[in-house]
Amino acid sequence: MTTSLGKRCIAEAIGTFILVFFGTGAAVVTLMLAAGTTPATPFNIGIGALGGLGDWLAIGLAFGIAIAGSIYAFGRVSGCHINPAVTIALFATRRFSGRDTVAYIVVQLIGAAAASLLLAWVIGPDAVTIGGLGSTAPFPGIGYLQAIVIELIGTFLLMLVIMGVAVDERATPGFAGLMVGLAVAGIITTTGNLTGASLNPARTFGPYLGDWLLAGQNLWEFFPIYIIGPIVGALLAAFLYDYLCSD
């Protein structure tokens, strides 16, 4: 890349901010809309008036549109990883330097944290007390290992799409943002009510830090799920793609 590391880091921070602010913001607003209603089933613990799946589709689309917009805005600047798991996978497949990898992860975490704190300020205390700032955690009946596997599978699919439409130089130009955004929306629709469908350590870090600083729920015990699952899933996908496409 010819763009300076400083400019690329600014793009990564803003892109991650957009992802977390609008994506987790949709989850917060959905929970606030559903506050006080009686869940239809024990499995539906309060996500929304549309009965669960419709709400996860809406949340997934919010994430997907935010990601697509960020890719089209910043893809030419930084590659628009906006996800430490993606950055680590590109480093592991020798597409990214170690120095840039560390810098990207730091600014991704900063962007995510800033988004969660600003979200809490613009919405008010209910964003924390009711919405939990959109924090992810395993849903009832989902064990720790199960949650890791779910996050691994979801991120595996996401990274395969990224490799095929964004990283591979043979990809048809102009479709990366749309296809990556749609992939995220679909994955969240299916797995959101299982683990919250993070797929991204920074996406979980921002709300966790915001909740912790603003006296909300403390969910740090679950953070390894959203580190291990996404990173392993992204690594497996990147290496598999390279193997399948090798001569």
mmCIF file of C-alpha atoms in Angstrom:
data_model
loop_
_atom_site.group_PDB
_atom_site.id
_atom_site.type_symbol
_atom_site.label_atom_id
_atom_site.label_comp_id
_atom_site.label_asym_id
_atom_site.label_seq_id
_atom_site.Cartn_x
_atom_site.Cartn_y
_atom_site.Cartn_z
ATOM 1 C CA MET A 1 0.000 0.000 0.000
ATOM 2 C CA THR A 2 1.246 3.488 -0.841
ATOM 3 C CA THR A 3 -1.007 5.307 1.631
ATOM 4 C CA SER A 4 0.807 6.184 4.862
ATOM 5 C CA LEU A 5 0.233 4.033 7.925
ATOM 6 C CA GLY A 6 -1.156 7.056 9.777
ATOM 7 C CA LYS A 7 -3.875 7.643 7.190
ATOM 8 C CA ARG A 8 -4.682 3.943 7.052
ATOM 9 C CA CYS A 9 -5.029 3.821 10.831
ATOM 10 C CA ILE A 10 -7.419 6.774 10.771
ATOM 11 C CA ALA A 11 -9.521 4.965 8.157
ATOM 12 C CA GLU A 12 -9.530 1.758 10.228
ATOM 13 C CA ALA A 13 -10.548 3.608 13.393
ATOM 14 C CA ILE A 14 -13.413 5.419 11.646
ATOM 15 C CA GLY A 15 -14.559 2.288 9.824
ATOM 16 C CA THR A 16 -14.662 0.284 13.049
ATOM 17 C CA PHE A 17 -16.448 3.174 14.754
ATOM 18 C CA ILE A 18 -19.146 3.113 12.068
ATOM 19 C CA LEU A 19 -19.510 -0.660 12.359
ATOM 20 C CA VAL A 20 -19.949 -0.600 16.125
ATOM 21 C CA PHE A 21 -22.015 2.588 16.390
ATOM 22 C CA PHE A 22 -24.646 1.589 13.834
ATOM 23 C CA GLY A 23 -24.514 -2.179 14.273
ATOM 24 C CA THR A 24 -24.616 -2.387 18.051
ATOM 25 C CA GLY A 25 -26.822 0.700 18.045
ATOM 26 C CA ALA A 26 -29.462 -1.303 16.181
ATOM 27 C CA ALA A 27 -29.249 -4.014 18.856
ATOM 28 C CA VAL A 28 -29.570 -1.441 21.644
ATOM 29 C CA VAL A 29 -32.607 0.221 20.073
ATOM 30 C CA THR A 30 -34.245 -3.172 19.447
ATOM 31 C CA LEU A 31 -33.834 -4.136 23.101
ATOM 32 C CA MET A 32 -35.193 -0.775 24.222
ATOM 33 C CA LEU A 33 -38.236 -1.194 21.956
ATOM 34 C CA ALA A 34 -38.846 -4.639 23.430
ATOM 35 C CA ALA A 35 -38.437 -3.544 27.058
ATOM 36 C CA GLY A 36 -41.388 -4.610 29.187
ATOM 37 C CA THR A 37 -42.786 -7.094 26.675
ATOM 38 C CA THR A 38 -43.226 -10.780 27.454
ATOM 39 C CA PRO A 39 -40.974 -13.090 25.406
ATOM 40 C CA ALA A 40 -42.873 -15.488 23.186
ATOM 41 C CA THR A 41 -40.650 -18.415 24.275
ATOM 42 C CA PRO A 42 -37.859 -18.984 26.811
ATOM 43 C CA PHE A 43 -35.418 -18.931 23.884
ATOM 44 C CA ASN A 44 -36.538 -15.424 22.924
ATOM 45 C CA ILE A 45 -35.218 -13.540 25.946
ATOM 46 C CA GLY A 46 -36.194 -10.072 24.838
ATOM 47 C CA ILE A 47 -34.943 -9.290 21.352
ATOM 48 C CA GLY A 48 -37.752 -7.354 19.878
ATOM 49 C CA ALA A 49 -41.368 -7.041 18.989
ATOM 50 C CA LEU A 50 -41.034 -8.856 15.666
ATOM 51 C CA GLY A 51 -40.672 -12.201 17.397
ATOM 52 C CA GLY A 52 -36.925 -12.767 17.247
ATOM 53 C CA LEU A 53 -35.859 -13.705 13.723
ATOM 54 C CA GLY A 54 -37.180 -10.513 12.142
ATOM 55 C CA ASP A 55 -35.311 -8.468 14.714
ATOM 56 C CA TRP A 56 -32.061 -10.314 14.051
ATOM 57 C CA LEU A 57 -32.545 -9.727 10.327
ATOM 58 C CA ALA A 58 -32.913 -6.000 11.014
ATOM 59 C CA ILE A 59 -29.840 -5.973 13.252
ATOM 60 C CA GLY A 60 -27.901 -8.000 10.705
ATOM 61 C CA LEU A 61 -28.806 -5.578 7.933
ATOM 62 C CA ALA A 62 -27.729 -2.636 10.082
ATOM 63 C CA PHE A 63 -24.328 -4.262 10.537
ATOM 64 C CA GLY A 64 -24.164 -5.270 6.894
ATOM 65 C CA ILE A 65 -25.009 -1.826 5.556
ATOM 66 C CA ALA A 66 -22.536 -0.166 7.940
ATOM 67 C CA ILE A 67 -19.810 -2.563 6.810
ATOM 68 C CA ALA A 68 -20.627 -2.135 3.124
ATOM 69 C CA GLY A 69 -20.566 1.636 3.446
ATOM 70 C CA SER A 70 -17.240 1.531 5.265
ATOM 71 C CA ILE A 71 -15.693 -0.751 2.649
ATOM 72 C CA TYR A 72 -16.745 1.510 -0.207
ATOM 73 C CA ALA A 73 -15.540 4.570 1.704
ATOM 74 C CA PHE A 74 -12.233 3.266 3.070
ATOM 75 C CA GLY A 75 -11.365 0.132 1.112
ATOM 76 C CA ARG A 76 -8.987 2.024 -1.164
ATOM 77 C CA VAL A 77 -7.316 3.655 1.831
ATOM 78 C CA SER A 78 -6.728 0.855 4.346
ATOM 79 C CA GLY A 79 -8.347 -2.246 2.885
ATOM 80 C CA CYS A 80 -11.071 -1.683 5.497
ATOM 81 C CA HIS A 81 -10.373 -4.711 7.681
ATOM 82 C CA ILE A 82 -12.260 -3.198 10.681
ATOM 83 C CA ASN A 83 -11.803 -6.560 12.398
ATOM 84 C CA PRO A 84 -8.710 -7.837 14.239
ATOM 85 C CA ALA A 85 -9.466 -11.402 13.136
ATOM 86 C CA VAL A 86 -9.281 -10.352 9.481
ATOM 87 C CA THR A 87 -6.063 -8.411 10.056
ATOM 88 C CA ILE A 88 -4.441 -11.356 11.850
ATOM 89 C CA ALA A 89 -5.470 -13.775 9.084
ATOM 90 C CA LEU A 90 -3.955 -11.513 6.414
ATOM 91 C CA PHE A 91 -0.768 -11.267 8.478
ATOM 92 C CA ALA A 92 -0.615 -15.047 8.899
ATOM 93 C CA THR A 93 -0.923 -15.526 5.117
ATOM 94 C CA ARG A 94 1.912 -13.031 4.545
ATOM 95 C CA ARG A 95 -0.233 -10.302 3.080
ATOM 96 C CA PHE A 96 0.377 -7.866 5.917
ATOM 97 C CA SER A 97 3.376 -6.785 7.965
ATOM 98 C CA GLY A 98 3.691 -7.294 11.713
ATOM 99 C CA ARG A 99 4.036 -3.562 12.394
ATOM 100 C CA ASP A 100 0.895 -2.737 10.446
ATOM 101 C CA THR A 101 -0.986 -5.604 12.084
ATOM 102 C CA VAL A 102 -0.338 -4.265 15.584
ATOM 103 C CA ALA A 103 -1.239 -0.712 14.564
ATOM 104 C CA TYR A 104 -4.472 -1.820 12.876
ATOM 105 C CA ILE A 105 -5.618 -3.860 15.887
ATOM 106 C CA VAL A 106 -4.941 -0.991 18.297
ATOM 107 C CA VAL A 107 -6.932 1.547 16.287
ATOM 108 C CA GLN A 108 -9.735 -0.943 15.647
ATOM 109 C CA LEU A 109 -10.142 -1.384 19.402
ATOM 110 C CA ILE A 110 -10.009 2.391 19.931
ATOM 111 C CA GLY A 111 -12.642 2.980 17.250
ATOM 112 C CA ALA A 112 -14.927 0.343 18.755
ATOM 113 C CA ALA A 113 -14.565 1.739 22.289
ATOM 114 C CA ALA A 114 -15.227 5.303 21.114
ATOM 115 C CA ALA A 115 -18.375 4.161 19.300
ATOM 116 C CA SER A 116 -19.791 2.422 22.372
ATOM 117 C CA LEU A 117 -19.087 5.362 24.675
ATOM 118 C CA LEU A 118 -20.603 7.863 22.238
ATOM 119 C CA LEU A 119 -23.620 5.597 21.756
ATOM 120 C CA ALA A 120 -24.179 5.577 25.519
ATOM 121 C CA TRP A 121 -23.960 9.370 25.623
ATOM 122 C CA VAL A 122 -26.342 10.108 22.729
ATOM 123 C CA ILE A 123 -28.986 7.558 23.779
ATOM 124 C CA GLY A 124 -28.670 7.931 27.521
ATOM 125 C CA PRO A 125 -28.506 5.518 30.479
ATOM 126 C CA ASP A 126 -31.020 3.088 28.954
ATOM 127 C CA ALA A 127 -28.437 2.210 26.312
ATOM 128 C CA VAL A 128 -26.452 0.597 29.128
ATOM 129 C CA THR A 129 -29.118 -0.578 31.576
ATOM 130 C CA ILE A 130 -31.518 -1.984 28.953
ATOM 131 C CA GLY A 131 -29.481 -2.334 25.791
ATOM 132 C CA GLY A 132 -26.198 -3.385 27.387
ATOM 133 C CA LEU A 133 -24.544 -1.359 24.608
ATOM 134 C CA GLY A 134 -25.184 -4.328 22.340
ATOM 135 C CA SER A 135 -22.772 -6.600 24.203
ATOM 136 C CA THR A 136 -22.500 -10.189 23.015
ATOM 137 C CA ALA A 137 -22.785 -13.247 25.250
ATOM 138 C CA PRO A 138 -23.898 -16.872 24.814
ATOM 139 C CA PHE A 139 -27.682 -17.210 24.971
ATOM 140 C CA PRO A 140 -29.416 -19.675 27.340
ATOM 141 C CA GLY A 141 -28.533 -23.254 26.484
ATOM 142 C CA ILE A 142 -25.368 -22.334 24.598
ATOM 143 C CA GLY A 143 -22.214 -23.538 26.366
ATOM 144 C CA TYR A 144 -18.801 -21.890 26.286
ATOM 145 C CA LEU A 145 -17.280 -24.326 23.784
ATOM 146 C CA GLN A 146 -20.435 -24.298 21.662
ATOM 147 C CA ALA A 147 -20.248 -20.515 21.502
ATOM 148 C CA ILE A 148 -16.615 -20.623 20.373
ATOM 149 C CA VAL A 149 -17.511 -23.067 17.588
ATOM 150 C CA ILE A 150 -20.468 -20.947 16.473
ATOM 151 C CA GLU A 151 -18.280 -17.832 16.290
ATOM 152 C CA LEU A 152 -15.589 -19.838 14.497
ATOM 153 C CA ILE A 153 -18.009 -21.079 11.832
ATOM 154 C CA GLY A 154 -19.548 -17.659 11.297
ATOM 155 C CA THR A 155 -16.185 -15.951 10.926
ATOM 156 C CA PHE A 156 -14.952 -18.778 8.707
ATOM 157 C CA LEU A 157 -17.718 -18.006 6.216
ATOM 158 C CA LEU A 158 -17.115 -14.270 6.502
ATOM 159 C CA MET A 159 -13.382 -14.649 5.843
ATOM 160 C CA LEU A 160 -13.977 -16.944 2.876
ATOM 161 C CA VAL A 161 -16.161 -14.260 1.323
ATOM 162 C CA ILE A 162 -13.534 -11.589 2.064
ATOM 163 C CA MET A 163 -10.830 -13.709 0.434
ATOM 164 C CA GLY A 164 -12.949 -14.333 -2.639
ATOM 165 C CA VAL A 165 -14.357 -10.872 -3.296
ATOM 166 C CA ALA A 166 -11.813 -8.503 -1.726
ATOM 167 C CA VAL A 167 -8.392 -10.109 -1.322
ATOM 168 C CA ASP A 168 -8.165 -12.188 -4.496
ATOM 169 C CA GLU A 169 -6.888 -9.986 -7.314
ATOM 170 C CA ARG A 170 -9.021 -11.944 -9.782
ATOM 171 C CA ALA A 171 -12.256 -10.873 -8.081
ATOM 172 C CA THR A 172 -14.738 -8.777 -10.052
ATOM 173 C CA PRO A 173 -14.221 -5.197 -8.859
ATOM 174 C CA GLY A 174 -16.962 -3.239 -7.141
ATOM 175 C CA PHE A 175 -18.754 -6.059 -5.333
ATOM 176 C CA ALA A 176 -16.668 -6.439 -2.167
ATOM 177 C CA GLY A 177 -18.702 -4.093 0.029
ATOM 178 C CA LEU A 178 -22.043 -5.523 -1.059
ATOM 179 C CA MET A 179 -21.098 -9.177 -0.701
ATOM 180 C CA VAL A 180 -19.227 -8.823 2.599
ATOM 181 C CA GLY A 181 -22.118 -6.790 4.018
ATOM 182 C CA LEU A 182 -24.684 -9.366 2.913
ATOM 183 C CA ALA A 183 -22.578 -12.201 4.338
ATOM 184 C CA VAL A 184 -22.450 -10.478 7.717
ATOM 185 C CA ALA A 185 -26.213 -9.823 7.641
ATOM 186 C CA GLY A 186 -26.940 -13.474 6.880
ATOM 187 C CA ILE A 187 -24.596 -14.819 9.543
ATOM 188 C CA ILE A 188 -26.060 -12.513 12.197
ATOM 189 C CA THR A 189 -29.614 -13.485 11.252
ATOM 190 C CA THR A 190 -28.799 -17.149 11.833
ATOM 191 C CA THR A 191 -26.434 -17.040 14.810
ATOM 192 C CA GLY A 192 -27.389 -13.791 16.545
ATOM 193 C CA ASN A 193 -29.747 -15.514 18.969
ATOM 194 C CA LEU A 194 -27.026 -18.053 19.834
ATOM 195 C CA THR A 195 -23.948 -15.970 20.625
ATOM 196 C CA GLY A 196 -24.837 -12.433 19.544
ATOM 197 C CA ALA A 197 -22.874 -13.098 16.330
ATOM 198 C CA SER A 198 -19.850 -10.928 16.998
ATOM 199 C CA LEU A 199 -17.456 -12.357 14.371
ATOM 200 C CA ASN A 200 -15.088 -9.607 15.448
ATOM 201 C CA PRO A 201 -13.079 -9.157 18.682
ATOM 202 C CA ALA A 202 -13.230 -5.349 18.383
ATOM 203 C CA ARG A 203 -17.027 -5.389 17.989
ATOM 204 C CA THR A 204 -17.297 -7.170 21.344
ATOM 205 C CA PHE A 205 -14.509 -5.220 23.046
ATOM 206 C CA GLY A 206 -16.165 -1.812 22.577
ATOM 207 C CA PRO A 207 -19.469 -2.638 24.298
ATOM 208 C CA TYR A 208 -17.712 -4.651 27.023
ATOM 209 C CA LEU A 209 -15.447 -1.733 27.856
ATOM 210 C CA GLY A 210 -18.330 0.737 27.731
ATOM 211 C CA ASP A 211 -20.489 -1.381 30.026
ATOM 212 C CA TRP A 212 -17.603 -1.825 32.450
ATOM 213 C CA LEU A 213 -16.761 1.889 32.572
ATOM 214 C CA LEU A 214 -20.415 2.957 32.889
ATOM 215 C CA ALA A 215 -21.341 0.481 35.647
ATOM 216 C CA GLY A 216 -23.266 -1.841 33.360
ATOM 217 C CA GLN A 217 -23.040 -5.603 33.146
ATOM 218 C CA ASN A 218 -19.642 -7.254 33.450
ATOM 219 C CA LEU A 219 -19.231 -9.846 30.711
ATOM 220 C CA TRP A 220 -15.443 -10.049 30.440
ATOM 221 C CA GLU A 221 -15.523 -13.762 31.320
ATOM 222 C CA PHE A 222 -16.990 -14.363 27.853
ATOM 223 C CA PHE A 223 -14.440 -12.294 25.962
ATOM 224 C CA PRO A 224 -12.203 -15.296 25.094
ATOM 225 C CA ILE A 225 -15.117 -16.698 23.067
ATOM 226 C CA TYR A 226 -15.025 -13.658 20.815
ATOM 227 C CA ILE A 227 -11.247 -13.740 20.502
ATOM 228 C CA ILE A 228 -10.655 -17.446 19.920
ATOM 229 C CA GLY A 229 -13.647 -18.204 17.691
ATOM 230 C CA PRO A 230 -13.233 -15.337 15.199
ATOM 231 C CA ILE A 231 -9.444 -15.534 14.971
ATOM 232 C CA VAL A 232 -9.345 -19.311 14.474
ATOM 233 C CA GLY A 233 -12.212 -19.137 11.981
ATOM 234 C CA ALA A 234 -10.533 -16.384 9.971
ATOM 235 C CA LEU A 235 -7.191 -18.234 9.954
ATOM 236 C CA LEU A 236 -8.752 -21.490 8.779
ATOM 237 C CA ALA A 237 -10.634 -19.726 6.003
ATOM 238 C CA ALA A 238 -7.627 -17.769 4.760
ATOM 239 C CA PHE A 239 -5.333 -20.816 4.660
ATOM 240 C CA LEU A 240 -8.037 -22.981 3.072
ATOM 241 C CA TYR A 241 -8.691 -20.398 0.367
ATOM 242 C CA ASP A 242 -5.005 -20.160 -0.457
ATOM 243 C CA TYR A 243 -4.721 -23.948 -0.588
ATOM 244 C CA LEU A 244 -7.725 -24.353 -2.876
ATOM 245 C CA CYS A 245 -6.507 -21.608 -5.215
ATOM 246 C CA SER A 246 -2.883 -22.756 -5.357
ATOM 247 C CA ASP A 247 -1.466 -24.467 -8.436
#
